[in-house]
Short mmCIF file of C-alpha atoms and ligand atoms in Angstrom, two decimals:
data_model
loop_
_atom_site.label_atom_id
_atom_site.label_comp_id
_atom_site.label_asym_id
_atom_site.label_seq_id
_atom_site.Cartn_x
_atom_site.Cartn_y
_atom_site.Cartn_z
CA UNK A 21 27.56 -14.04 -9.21
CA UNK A 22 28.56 -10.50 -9.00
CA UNK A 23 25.92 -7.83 -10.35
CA UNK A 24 27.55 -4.29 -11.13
CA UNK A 25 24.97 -1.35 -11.96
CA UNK A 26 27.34 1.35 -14.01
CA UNK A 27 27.02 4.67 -15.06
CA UNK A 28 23.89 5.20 -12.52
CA UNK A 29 22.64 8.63 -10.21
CA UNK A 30 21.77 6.28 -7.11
CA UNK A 31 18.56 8.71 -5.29
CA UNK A 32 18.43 7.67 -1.65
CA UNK A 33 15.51 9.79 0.52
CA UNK A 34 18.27 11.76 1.75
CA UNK A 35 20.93 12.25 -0.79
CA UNK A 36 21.80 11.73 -4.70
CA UNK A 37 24.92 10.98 -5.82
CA UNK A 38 26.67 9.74 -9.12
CA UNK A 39 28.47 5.73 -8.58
CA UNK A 40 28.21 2.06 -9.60
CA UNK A 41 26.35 -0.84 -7.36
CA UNK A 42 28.24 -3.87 -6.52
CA UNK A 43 25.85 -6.42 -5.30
CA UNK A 44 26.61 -10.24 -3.96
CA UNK A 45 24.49 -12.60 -2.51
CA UNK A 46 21.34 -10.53 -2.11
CA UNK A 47 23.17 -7.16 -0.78
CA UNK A 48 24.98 -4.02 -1.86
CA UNK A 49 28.49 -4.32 -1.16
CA UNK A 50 30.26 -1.95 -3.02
CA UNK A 51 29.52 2.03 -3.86
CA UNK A 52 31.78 3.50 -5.80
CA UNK A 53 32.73 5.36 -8.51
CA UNK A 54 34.02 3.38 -11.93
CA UNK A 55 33.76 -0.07 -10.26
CA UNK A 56 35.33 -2.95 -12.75
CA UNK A 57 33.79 -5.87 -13.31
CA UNK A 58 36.71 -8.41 -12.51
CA UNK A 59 35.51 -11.61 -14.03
CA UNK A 60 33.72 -11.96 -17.43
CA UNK A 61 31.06 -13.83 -15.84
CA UNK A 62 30.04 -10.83 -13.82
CA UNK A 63 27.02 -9.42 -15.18
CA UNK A 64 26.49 -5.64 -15.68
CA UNK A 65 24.45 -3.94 -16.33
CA UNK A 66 24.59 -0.07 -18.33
CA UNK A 67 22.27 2.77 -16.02
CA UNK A 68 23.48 5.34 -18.29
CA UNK A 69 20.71 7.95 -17.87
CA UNK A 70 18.93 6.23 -15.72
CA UNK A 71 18.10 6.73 -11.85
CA UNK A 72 19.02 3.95 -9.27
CA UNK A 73 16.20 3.88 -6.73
CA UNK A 74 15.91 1.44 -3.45
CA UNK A 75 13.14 -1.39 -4.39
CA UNK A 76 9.31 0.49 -3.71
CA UNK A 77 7.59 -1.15 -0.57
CA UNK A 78 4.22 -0.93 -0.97
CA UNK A 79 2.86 -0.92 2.85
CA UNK A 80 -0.82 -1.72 2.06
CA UNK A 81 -1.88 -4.47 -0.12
CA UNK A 82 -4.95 -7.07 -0.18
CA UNK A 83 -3.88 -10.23 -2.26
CA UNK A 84 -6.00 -12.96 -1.98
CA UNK A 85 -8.99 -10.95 0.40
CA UNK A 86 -11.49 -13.32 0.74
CA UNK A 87 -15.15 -11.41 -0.02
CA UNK A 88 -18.39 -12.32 -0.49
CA UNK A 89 -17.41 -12.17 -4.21
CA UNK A 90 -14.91 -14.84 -4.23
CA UNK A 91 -10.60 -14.01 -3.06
CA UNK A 92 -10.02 -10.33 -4.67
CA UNK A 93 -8.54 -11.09 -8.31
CA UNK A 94 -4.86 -11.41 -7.50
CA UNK A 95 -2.96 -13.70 -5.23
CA UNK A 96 0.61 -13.66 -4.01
CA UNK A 97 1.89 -14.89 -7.13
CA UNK A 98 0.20 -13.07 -9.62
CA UNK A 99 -0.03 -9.48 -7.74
CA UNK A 100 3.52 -10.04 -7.08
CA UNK A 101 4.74 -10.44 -10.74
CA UNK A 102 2.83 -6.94 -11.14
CA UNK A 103 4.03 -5.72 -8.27
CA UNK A 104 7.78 -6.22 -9.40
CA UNK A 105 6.92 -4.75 -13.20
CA UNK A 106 6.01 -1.58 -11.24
CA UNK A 107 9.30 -1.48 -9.18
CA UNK A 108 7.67 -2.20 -6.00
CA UNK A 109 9.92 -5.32 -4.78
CA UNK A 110 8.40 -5.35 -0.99
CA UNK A 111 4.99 -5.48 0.43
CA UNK A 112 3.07 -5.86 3.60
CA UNK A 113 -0.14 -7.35 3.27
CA UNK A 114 -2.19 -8.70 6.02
CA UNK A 115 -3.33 -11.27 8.54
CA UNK A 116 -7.21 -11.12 9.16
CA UNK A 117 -8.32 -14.29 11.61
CA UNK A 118 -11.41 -16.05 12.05
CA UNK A 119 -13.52 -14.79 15.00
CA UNK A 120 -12.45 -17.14 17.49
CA UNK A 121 -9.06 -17.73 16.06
CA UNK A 122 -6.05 -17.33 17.48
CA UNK A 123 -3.96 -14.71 16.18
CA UNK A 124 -1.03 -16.89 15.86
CA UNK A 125 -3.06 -19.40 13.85
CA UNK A 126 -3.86 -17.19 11.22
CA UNK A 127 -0.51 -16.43 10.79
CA UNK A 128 0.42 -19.47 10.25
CA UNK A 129 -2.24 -19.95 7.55
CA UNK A 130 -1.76 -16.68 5.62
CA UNK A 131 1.74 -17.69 5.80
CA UNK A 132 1.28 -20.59 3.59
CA UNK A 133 -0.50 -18.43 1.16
CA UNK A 134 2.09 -15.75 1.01
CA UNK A 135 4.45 -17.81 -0.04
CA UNK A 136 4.42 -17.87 -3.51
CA UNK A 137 5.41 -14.19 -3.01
CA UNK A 138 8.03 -13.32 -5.96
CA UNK A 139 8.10 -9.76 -3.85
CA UNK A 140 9.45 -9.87 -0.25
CA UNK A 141 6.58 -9.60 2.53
CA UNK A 142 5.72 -8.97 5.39
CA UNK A 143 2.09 -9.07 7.24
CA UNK A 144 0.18 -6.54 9.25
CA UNK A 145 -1.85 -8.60 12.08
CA UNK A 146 -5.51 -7.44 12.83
CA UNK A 147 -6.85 -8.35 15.88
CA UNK A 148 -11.13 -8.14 15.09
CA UNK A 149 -12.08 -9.10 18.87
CA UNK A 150 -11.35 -9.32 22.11
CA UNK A 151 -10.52 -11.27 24.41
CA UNK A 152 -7.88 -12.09 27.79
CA UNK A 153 -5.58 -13.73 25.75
CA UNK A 154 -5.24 -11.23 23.32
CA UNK A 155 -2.25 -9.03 24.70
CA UNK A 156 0.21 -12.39 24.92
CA UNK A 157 -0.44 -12.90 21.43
CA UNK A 158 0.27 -9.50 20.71
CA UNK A 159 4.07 -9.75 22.25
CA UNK A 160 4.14 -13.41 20.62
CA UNK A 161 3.59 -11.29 17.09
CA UNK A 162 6.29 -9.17 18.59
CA UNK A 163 8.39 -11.46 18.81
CA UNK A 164 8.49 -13.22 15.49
CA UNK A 165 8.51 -9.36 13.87
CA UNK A 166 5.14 -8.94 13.44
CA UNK A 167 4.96 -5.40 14.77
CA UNK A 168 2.60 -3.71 13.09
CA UNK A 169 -1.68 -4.46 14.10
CA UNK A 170 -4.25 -3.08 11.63
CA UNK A 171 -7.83 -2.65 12.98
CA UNK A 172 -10.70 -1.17 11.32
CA UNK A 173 -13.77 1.67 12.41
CA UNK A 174 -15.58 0.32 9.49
CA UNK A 175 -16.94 -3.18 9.04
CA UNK A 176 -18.65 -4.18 11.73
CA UNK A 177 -20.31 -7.08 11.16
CA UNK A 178 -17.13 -8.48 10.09
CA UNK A 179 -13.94 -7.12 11.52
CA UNK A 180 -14.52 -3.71 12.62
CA UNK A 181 -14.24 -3.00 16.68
CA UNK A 182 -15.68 -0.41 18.71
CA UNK A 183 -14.23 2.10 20.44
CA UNK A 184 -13.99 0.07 23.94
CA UNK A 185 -11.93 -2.97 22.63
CA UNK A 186 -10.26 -0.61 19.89
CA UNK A 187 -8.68 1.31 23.12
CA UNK A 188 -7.92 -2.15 24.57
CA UNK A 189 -5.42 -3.32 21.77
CA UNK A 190 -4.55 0.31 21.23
CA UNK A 191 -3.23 0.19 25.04
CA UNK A 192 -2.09 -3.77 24.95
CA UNK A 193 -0.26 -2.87 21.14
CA UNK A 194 1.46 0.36 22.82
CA UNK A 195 2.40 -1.70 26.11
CA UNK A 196 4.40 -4.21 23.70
CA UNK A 197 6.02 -1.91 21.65
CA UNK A 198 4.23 -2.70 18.73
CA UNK A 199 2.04 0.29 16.33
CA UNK A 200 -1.22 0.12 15.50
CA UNK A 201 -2.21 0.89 11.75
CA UNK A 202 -6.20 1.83 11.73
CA UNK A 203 -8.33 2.18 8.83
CA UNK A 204 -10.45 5.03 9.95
CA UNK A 205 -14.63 5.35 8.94
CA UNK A 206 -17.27 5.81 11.19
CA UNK A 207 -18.76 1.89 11.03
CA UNK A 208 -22.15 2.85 13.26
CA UNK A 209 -23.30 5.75 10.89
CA UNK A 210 -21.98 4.54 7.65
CA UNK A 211 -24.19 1.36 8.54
CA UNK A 212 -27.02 3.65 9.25
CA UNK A 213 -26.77 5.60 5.72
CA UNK A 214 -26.19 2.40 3.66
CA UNK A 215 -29.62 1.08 5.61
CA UNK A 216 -31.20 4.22 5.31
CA UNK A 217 -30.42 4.80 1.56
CA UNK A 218 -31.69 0.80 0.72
CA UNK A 219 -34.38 1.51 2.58
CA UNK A 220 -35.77 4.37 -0.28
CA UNK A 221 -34.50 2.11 -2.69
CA UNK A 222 -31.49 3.97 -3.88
CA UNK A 223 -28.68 1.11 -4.50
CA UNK A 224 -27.14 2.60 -7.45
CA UNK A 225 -23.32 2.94 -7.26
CA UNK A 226 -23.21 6.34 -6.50
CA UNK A 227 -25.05 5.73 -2.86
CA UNK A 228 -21.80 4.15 -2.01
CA UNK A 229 -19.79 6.98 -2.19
CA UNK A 230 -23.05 9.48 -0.27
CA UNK A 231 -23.11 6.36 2.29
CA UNK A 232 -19.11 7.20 3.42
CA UNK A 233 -18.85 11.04 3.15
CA UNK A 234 -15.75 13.03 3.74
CA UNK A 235 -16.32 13.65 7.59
CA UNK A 236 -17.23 10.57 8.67
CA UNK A 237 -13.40 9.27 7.72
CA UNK A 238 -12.28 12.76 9.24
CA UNK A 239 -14.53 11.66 12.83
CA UNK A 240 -12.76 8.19 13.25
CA UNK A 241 -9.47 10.18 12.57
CA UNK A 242 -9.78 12.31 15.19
CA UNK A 243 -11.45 9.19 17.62
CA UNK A 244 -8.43 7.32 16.65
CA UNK A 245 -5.97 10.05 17.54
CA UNK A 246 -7.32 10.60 20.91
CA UNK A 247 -7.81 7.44 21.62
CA UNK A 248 -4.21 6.71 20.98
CA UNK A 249 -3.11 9.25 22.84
CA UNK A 250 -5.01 8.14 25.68
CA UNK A 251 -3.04 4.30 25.45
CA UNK A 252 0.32 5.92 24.95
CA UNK A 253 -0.27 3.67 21.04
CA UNK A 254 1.86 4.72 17.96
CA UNK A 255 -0.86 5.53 15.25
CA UNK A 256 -0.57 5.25 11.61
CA UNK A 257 -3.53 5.87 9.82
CA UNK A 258 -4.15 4.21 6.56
CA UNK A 259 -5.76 5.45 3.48
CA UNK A 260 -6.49 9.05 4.65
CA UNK A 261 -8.29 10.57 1.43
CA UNK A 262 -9.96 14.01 3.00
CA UNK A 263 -8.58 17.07 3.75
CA UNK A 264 -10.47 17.48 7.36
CA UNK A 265 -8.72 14.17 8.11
CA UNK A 266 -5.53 15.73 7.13
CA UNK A 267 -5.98 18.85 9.98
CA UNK A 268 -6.34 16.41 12.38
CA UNK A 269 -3.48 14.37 11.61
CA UNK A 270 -0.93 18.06 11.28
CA UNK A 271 -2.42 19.57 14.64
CA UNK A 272 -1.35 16.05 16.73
CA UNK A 273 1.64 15.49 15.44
CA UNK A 274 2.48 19.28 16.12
CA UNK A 275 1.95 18.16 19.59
CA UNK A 276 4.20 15.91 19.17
CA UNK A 277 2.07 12.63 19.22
CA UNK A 278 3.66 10.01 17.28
CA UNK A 279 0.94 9.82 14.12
CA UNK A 280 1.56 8.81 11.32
CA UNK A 281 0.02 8.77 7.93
CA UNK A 282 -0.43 6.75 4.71
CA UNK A 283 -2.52 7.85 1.24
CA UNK A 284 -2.74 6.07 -1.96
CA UNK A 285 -2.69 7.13 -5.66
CA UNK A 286 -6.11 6.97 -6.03
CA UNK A 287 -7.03 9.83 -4.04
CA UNK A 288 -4.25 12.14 -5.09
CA UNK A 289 -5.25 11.31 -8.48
CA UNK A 290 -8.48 10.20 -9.00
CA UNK A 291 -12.19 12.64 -7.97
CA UNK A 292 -15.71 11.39 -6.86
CA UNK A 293 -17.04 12.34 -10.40
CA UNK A 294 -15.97 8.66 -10.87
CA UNK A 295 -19.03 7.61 -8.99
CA UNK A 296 -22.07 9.12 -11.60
CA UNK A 297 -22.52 6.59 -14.86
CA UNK A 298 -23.18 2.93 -15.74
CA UNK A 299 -22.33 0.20 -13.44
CA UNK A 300 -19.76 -0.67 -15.36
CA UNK A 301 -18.26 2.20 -15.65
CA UNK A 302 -18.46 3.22 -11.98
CA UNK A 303 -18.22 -0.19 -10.34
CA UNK A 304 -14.66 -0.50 -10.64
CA UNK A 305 -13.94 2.64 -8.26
CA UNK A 306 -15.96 1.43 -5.42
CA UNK A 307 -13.35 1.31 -2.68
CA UNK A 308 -13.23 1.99 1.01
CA UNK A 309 -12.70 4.99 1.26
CA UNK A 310 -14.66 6.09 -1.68
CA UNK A 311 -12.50 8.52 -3.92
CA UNK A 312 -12.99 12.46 -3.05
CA UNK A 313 -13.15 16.22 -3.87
CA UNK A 314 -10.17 17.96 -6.00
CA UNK A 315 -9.86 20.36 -2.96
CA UNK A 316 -9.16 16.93 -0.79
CA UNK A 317 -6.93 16.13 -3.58
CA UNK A 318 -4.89 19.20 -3.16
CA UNK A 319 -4.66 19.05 0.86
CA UNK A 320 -3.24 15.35 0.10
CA UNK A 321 -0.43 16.70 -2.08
CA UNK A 322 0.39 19.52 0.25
CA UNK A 323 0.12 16.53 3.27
CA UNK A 324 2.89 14.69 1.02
CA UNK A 325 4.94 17.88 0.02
CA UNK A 326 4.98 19.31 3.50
CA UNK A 327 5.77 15.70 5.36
CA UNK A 328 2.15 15.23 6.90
CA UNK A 329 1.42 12.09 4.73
CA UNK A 330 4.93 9.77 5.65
CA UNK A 331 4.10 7.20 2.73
CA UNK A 332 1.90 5.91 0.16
CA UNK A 333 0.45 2.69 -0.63
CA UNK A 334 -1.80 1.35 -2.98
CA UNK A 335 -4.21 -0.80 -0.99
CA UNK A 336 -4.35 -3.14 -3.92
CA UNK A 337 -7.37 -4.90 -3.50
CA UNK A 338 -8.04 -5.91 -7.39
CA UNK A 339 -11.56 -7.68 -8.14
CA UNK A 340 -12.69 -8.19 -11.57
CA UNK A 341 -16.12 -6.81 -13.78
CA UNK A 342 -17.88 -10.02 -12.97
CA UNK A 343 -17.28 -10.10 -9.31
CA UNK A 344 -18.07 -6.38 -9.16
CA UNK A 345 -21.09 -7.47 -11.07
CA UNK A 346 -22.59 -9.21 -7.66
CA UNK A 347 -23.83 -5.27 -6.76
CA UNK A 348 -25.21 -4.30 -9.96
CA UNK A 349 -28.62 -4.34 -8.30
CA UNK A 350 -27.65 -3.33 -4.76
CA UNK A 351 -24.35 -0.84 -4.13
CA UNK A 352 -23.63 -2.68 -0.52
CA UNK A 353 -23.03 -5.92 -2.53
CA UNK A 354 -20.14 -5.21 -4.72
CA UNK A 355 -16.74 -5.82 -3.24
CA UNK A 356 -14.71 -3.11 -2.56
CA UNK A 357 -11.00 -2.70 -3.78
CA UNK A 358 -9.07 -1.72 -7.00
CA UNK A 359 -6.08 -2.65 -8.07
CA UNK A 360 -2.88 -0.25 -8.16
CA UNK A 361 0.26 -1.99 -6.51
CA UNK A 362 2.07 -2.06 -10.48
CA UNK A 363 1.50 1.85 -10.87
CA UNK A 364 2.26 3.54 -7.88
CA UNK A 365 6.10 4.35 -8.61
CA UNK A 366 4.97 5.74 -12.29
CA UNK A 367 2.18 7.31 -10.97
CA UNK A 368 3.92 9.08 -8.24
CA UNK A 369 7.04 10.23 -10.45
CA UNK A 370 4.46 11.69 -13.06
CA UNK A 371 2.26 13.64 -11.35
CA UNK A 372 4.29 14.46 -7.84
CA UNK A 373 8.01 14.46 -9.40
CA UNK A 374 7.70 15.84 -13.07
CA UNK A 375 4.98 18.42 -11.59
CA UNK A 376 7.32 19.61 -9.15
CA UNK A 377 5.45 18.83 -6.19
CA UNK A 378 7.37 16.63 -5.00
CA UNK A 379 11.21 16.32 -5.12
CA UNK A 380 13.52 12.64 -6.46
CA UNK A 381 14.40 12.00 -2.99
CA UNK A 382 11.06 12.55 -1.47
CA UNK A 383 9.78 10.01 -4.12
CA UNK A 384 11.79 7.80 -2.55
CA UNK A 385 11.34 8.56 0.62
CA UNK A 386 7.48 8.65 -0.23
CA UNK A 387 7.25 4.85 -1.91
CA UNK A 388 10.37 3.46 -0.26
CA UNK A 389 12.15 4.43 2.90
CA UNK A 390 9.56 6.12 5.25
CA UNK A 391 8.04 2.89 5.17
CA UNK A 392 11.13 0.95 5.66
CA UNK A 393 11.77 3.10 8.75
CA UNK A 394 8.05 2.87 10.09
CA UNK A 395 8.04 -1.23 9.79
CA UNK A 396 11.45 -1.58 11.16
CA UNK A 397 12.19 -2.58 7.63
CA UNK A 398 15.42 -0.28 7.44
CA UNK A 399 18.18 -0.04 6.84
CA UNK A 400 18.05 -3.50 4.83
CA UNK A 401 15.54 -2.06 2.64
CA UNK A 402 14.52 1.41 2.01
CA UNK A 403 17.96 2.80 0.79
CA UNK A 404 20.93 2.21 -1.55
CA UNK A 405 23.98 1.78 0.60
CA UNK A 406 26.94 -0.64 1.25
CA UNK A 407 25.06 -3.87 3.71
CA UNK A 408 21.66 -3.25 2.68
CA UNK A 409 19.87 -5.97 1.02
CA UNK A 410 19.88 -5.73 -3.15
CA UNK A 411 16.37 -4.77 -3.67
CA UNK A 412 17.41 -1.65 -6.63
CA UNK A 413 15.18 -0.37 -9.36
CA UNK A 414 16.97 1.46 -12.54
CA UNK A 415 14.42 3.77 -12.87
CA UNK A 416 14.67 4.92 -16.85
CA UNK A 417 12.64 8.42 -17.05
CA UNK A 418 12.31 8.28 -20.43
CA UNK A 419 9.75 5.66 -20.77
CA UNK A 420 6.59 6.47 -21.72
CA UNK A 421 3.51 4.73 -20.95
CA UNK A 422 -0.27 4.51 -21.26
CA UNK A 423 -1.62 2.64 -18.73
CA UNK A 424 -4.27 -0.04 -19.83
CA UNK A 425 -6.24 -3.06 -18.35
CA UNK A 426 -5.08 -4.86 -21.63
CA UNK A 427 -1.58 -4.42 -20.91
CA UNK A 428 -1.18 -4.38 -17.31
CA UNK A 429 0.04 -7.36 -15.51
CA UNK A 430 -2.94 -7.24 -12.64
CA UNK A 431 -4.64 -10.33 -12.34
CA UNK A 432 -7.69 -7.93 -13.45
CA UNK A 433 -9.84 -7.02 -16.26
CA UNK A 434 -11.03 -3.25 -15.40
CA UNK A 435 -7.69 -0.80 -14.44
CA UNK A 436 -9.15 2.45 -12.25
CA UNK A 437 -5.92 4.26 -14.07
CA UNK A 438 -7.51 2.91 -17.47
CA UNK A 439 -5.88 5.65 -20.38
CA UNK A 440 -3.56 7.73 -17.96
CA UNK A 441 -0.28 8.85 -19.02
CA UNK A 442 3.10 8.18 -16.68
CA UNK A 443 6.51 8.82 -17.84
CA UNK A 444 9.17 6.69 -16.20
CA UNK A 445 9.20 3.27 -15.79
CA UNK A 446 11.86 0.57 -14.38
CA UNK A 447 14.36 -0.58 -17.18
CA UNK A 448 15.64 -3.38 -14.38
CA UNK A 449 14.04 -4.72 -11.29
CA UNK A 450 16.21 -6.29 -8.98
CA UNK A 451 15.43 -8.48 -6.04
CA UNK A 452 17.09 -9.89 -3.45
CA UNK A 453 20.32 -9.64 -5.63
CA UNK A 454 18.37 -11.48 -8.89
CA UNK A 455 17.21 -9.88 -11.54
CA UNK A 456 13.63 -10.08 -11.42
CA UNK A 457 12.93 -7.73 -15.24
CA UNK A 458 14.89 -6.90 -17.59
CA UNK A 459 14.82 -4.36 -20.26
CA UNK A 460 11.74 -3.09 -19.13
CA UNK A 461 9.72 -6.15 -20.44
CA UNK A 462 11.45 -9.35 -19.46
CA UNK A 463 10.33 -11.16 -16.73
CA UNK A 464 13.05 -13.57 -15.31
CA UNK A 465 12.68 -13.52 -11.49
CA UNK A 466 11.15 -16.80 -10.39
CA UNK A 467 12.56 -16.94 -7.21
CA UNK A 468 10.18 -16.47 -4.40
CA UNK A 469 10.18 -13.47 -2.36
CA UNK A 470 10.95 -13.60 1.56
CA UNK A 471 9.03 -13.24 4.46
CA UNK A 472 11.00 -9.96 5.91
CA UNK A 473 12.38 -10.24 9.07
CA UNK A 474 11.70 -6.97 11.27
CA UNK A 475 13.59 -5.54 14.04
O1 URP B 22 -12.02 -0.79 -0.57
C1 URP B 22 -11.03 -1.27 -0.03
N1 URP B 22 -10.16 -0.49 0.54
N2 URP B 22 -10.84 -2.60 -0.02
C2 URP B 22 -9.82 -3.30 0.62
C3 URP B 22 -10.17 -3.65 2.01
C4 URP B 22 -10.02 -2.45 2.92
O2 URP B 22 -11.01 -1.83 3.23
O3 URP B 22 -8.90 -2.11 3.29
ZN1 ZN B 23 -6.84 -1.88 2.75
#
């Protein structure tokens, strides 16, 4: 079947121009102006005042995270669907192993469960020890596409690494040609101020976001940079939510160190007055990092405006009241995530485009084509142009919307965005050539994502 998109303003990162999308077989093969449908079974569909954007990849998402809560709230399938109602029609999630297991193993295994995936994917691999094998499996990743290795400052007793093997895999990671992706908290002294806090009995909520202050995230930045620097490693750092972090990240990549960086929603949006209330109320914004100050807030939408910050993710890490409910009586017990991967398009055209802080095409190239480029992704994804795969959104800006945990498609019963407005909103979702939702409401793509191949 032919799909035509008519009457469209295509937005690339880079250029916007008015012309009709010919897609067949899961890619763009046609941009013109006044295309004509040539057979009455080719389906079109009428863009008239709408924008057509390149499908959002969302680079950081947890579906299925296993926690000592139970799997965070949605898996492939169901954080997918929500995914695709938000315009995002690509995300990278990621491979954690066993200690012990081979990193090729857990591929194999998180492969299984990413396969009910109604979004293409792709998988960030995180090495979380050690040992003489490790730099083989590191080019075998490479060499299936897996290019990408997160590792975490934070979480030791589970999968964080200190500095000595983090400089290891930084050098082994840079020696392969792959990038490392590092979510950066000082483990060692946020493990010291959890203890120390417990210890006079304060496990309320709120310890959780005095147990992870601003420059601890801003230290392991700065460790992470020089470190990388030292293994010859590209760097992109993850989640950066403080403006310290943010200095660090300008002044090395005015050196000319390849660092890159990725922030979410949630802390362009969203201030640590989230933390003070009843557990319920506070419980759902206990994430890793915690949310921040309104003057870290700002730096982050300079960081975006002025090309500091490459993209932004959601780290969509969804768990519900109940299983937040396991640290009512003790802050280092409830899981940490939120949900977000449905609202970051909406959420970035409200408050970055409509605000002028941002411009159309850096939208794009905010949600969209940076990361293409960054993952080897591009150009198949991350732009609308003739050969590229059909992964379009039909952005209407019109819409209006509240959003709501009663109305969201999350796999989750609290909604960190609870009662925020966004204007704009997909009218069509397109993936892989299918229409995935229609009309803004109709959900008709069934057909599994696909496990993207990288460069
Ligand atoms: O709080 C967060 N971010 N949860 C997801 C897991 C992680 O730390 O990335
Ligand atoms: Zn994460």
């Amino acid at each position: 079947m032919i799909l035509i998109i008519k009457n469209g303003k295509i937005i690339n990162a880079d250029n916007s121009i008015k012309a009709d999308v010919m897609c067949r077989d899961g890619k763009i093969i046609r941009i013109s102006e006044n295309l004509i449908p040539d057979s009455k079974h080719d389906k079109v569909i009428d863009a008239s005042g709408c924008y057509v954007l390149p499908g959002g990849i969302d680079p950081h998402v947890h579906m299925h995270l296993p926690s000592f809560a139970g799997f965070s709230s949605d898996d492939f399938l169901s954080g997918s669907v929500a995914a695709l109602f938000g315009g995002t029609t690509s995300i990278i999630d990621f491979v954690t192993p066993q200690k012990g297991e081979t990193l090729s193993d857990a591929i194999e295994k998180r492969k299984l469960e990413a396969k009910n995936s109604l979004t293409n994917y792709s998988l960030h691999v995180s090495p979380i020890e050690w040992r003489n094998t490790l730099e083989d499996e590191i080019k075998n990743c490479i060499g299936i596409g897996l290019k990408s290795f997160k590792v975490y400052m934070a979480y030791k007793d589970r999968v964080g690494l200190n500095d000595d093997v983090l400089l290891k895999v930084m050098k082994a990671v840079g020696n392969e040609g792959g990038m490392v992706t590092v979510h950066c908290e000082l483990g060692d002294d946020i493990e010291e101020l959890r203890n120390k806090f417990a210890s006079e009995n304060k496990l309320s909520p709120e310890y959780h976001l005095l147990s992870r202050p601003a420059r601890l995230e801003a230290g392991a930045v700065k460790k992470a940079i020089d470190l990388a620097k030292e293994a010859d490693c590209p760097l992109y750092i993850v989640h950066v939510s403080t403006k310290q972090s943010l200095r660090y990240i300008s002044a090395a990549q005015k050196k000319g160190q390849k660092v890159m960086a990725e922030t979410c929603p949630q802390y362009l949006l969203l201030d640590d007055s989230k933390y003070y209330g009843d557990f319920d109320n506070v419980a759902p914004f206990v994430m890793s990092p915690p949310l921040r100050k309104k003057e870290d807030m700002k730096a982050l939408w300079e960081g975006i405006s002025n090309g500091t910050i490459q993209t932004i993710g959601t780290d969509h890490c969804p768990f519900t009241n109940k299983q937040k409910e396991n640290g009512k009586y003790d802050f280092r017990k409830i899981p940490n995530g939120a949900g977000g991967v449905e609202h970051r398009l909406a959420l970035i055209y409200t408050y970055g485009v409509l605000t002028g802080k941002i411009s159309l095409n850096q939208f794009v190239a905010l949600t969209s084509t940076n990361t293409a480029k960054i993952f080897d992704l591009f150009p198949s994804k991350g732009i609308i142009a003739e050969g590229s795969d059909a992964d379009i959104v039909v952005w209407n800006p019109e819409k209006e919307n509240i959003i709501s945990a009663k109305t969201h498609h999350q796999n989750c019963d609290n909604n960190i965005y609870e009662g925020l407005y966004t204007f704009g909103d997909p009218e069509y979702v397109i993936c892989n050539g299918e229409i995935a939702v229609e009309n803004a409401k109709r959900f008709c793509g069934m057909k599994r994502g696909k496990l993207i191949k990288r460069k």
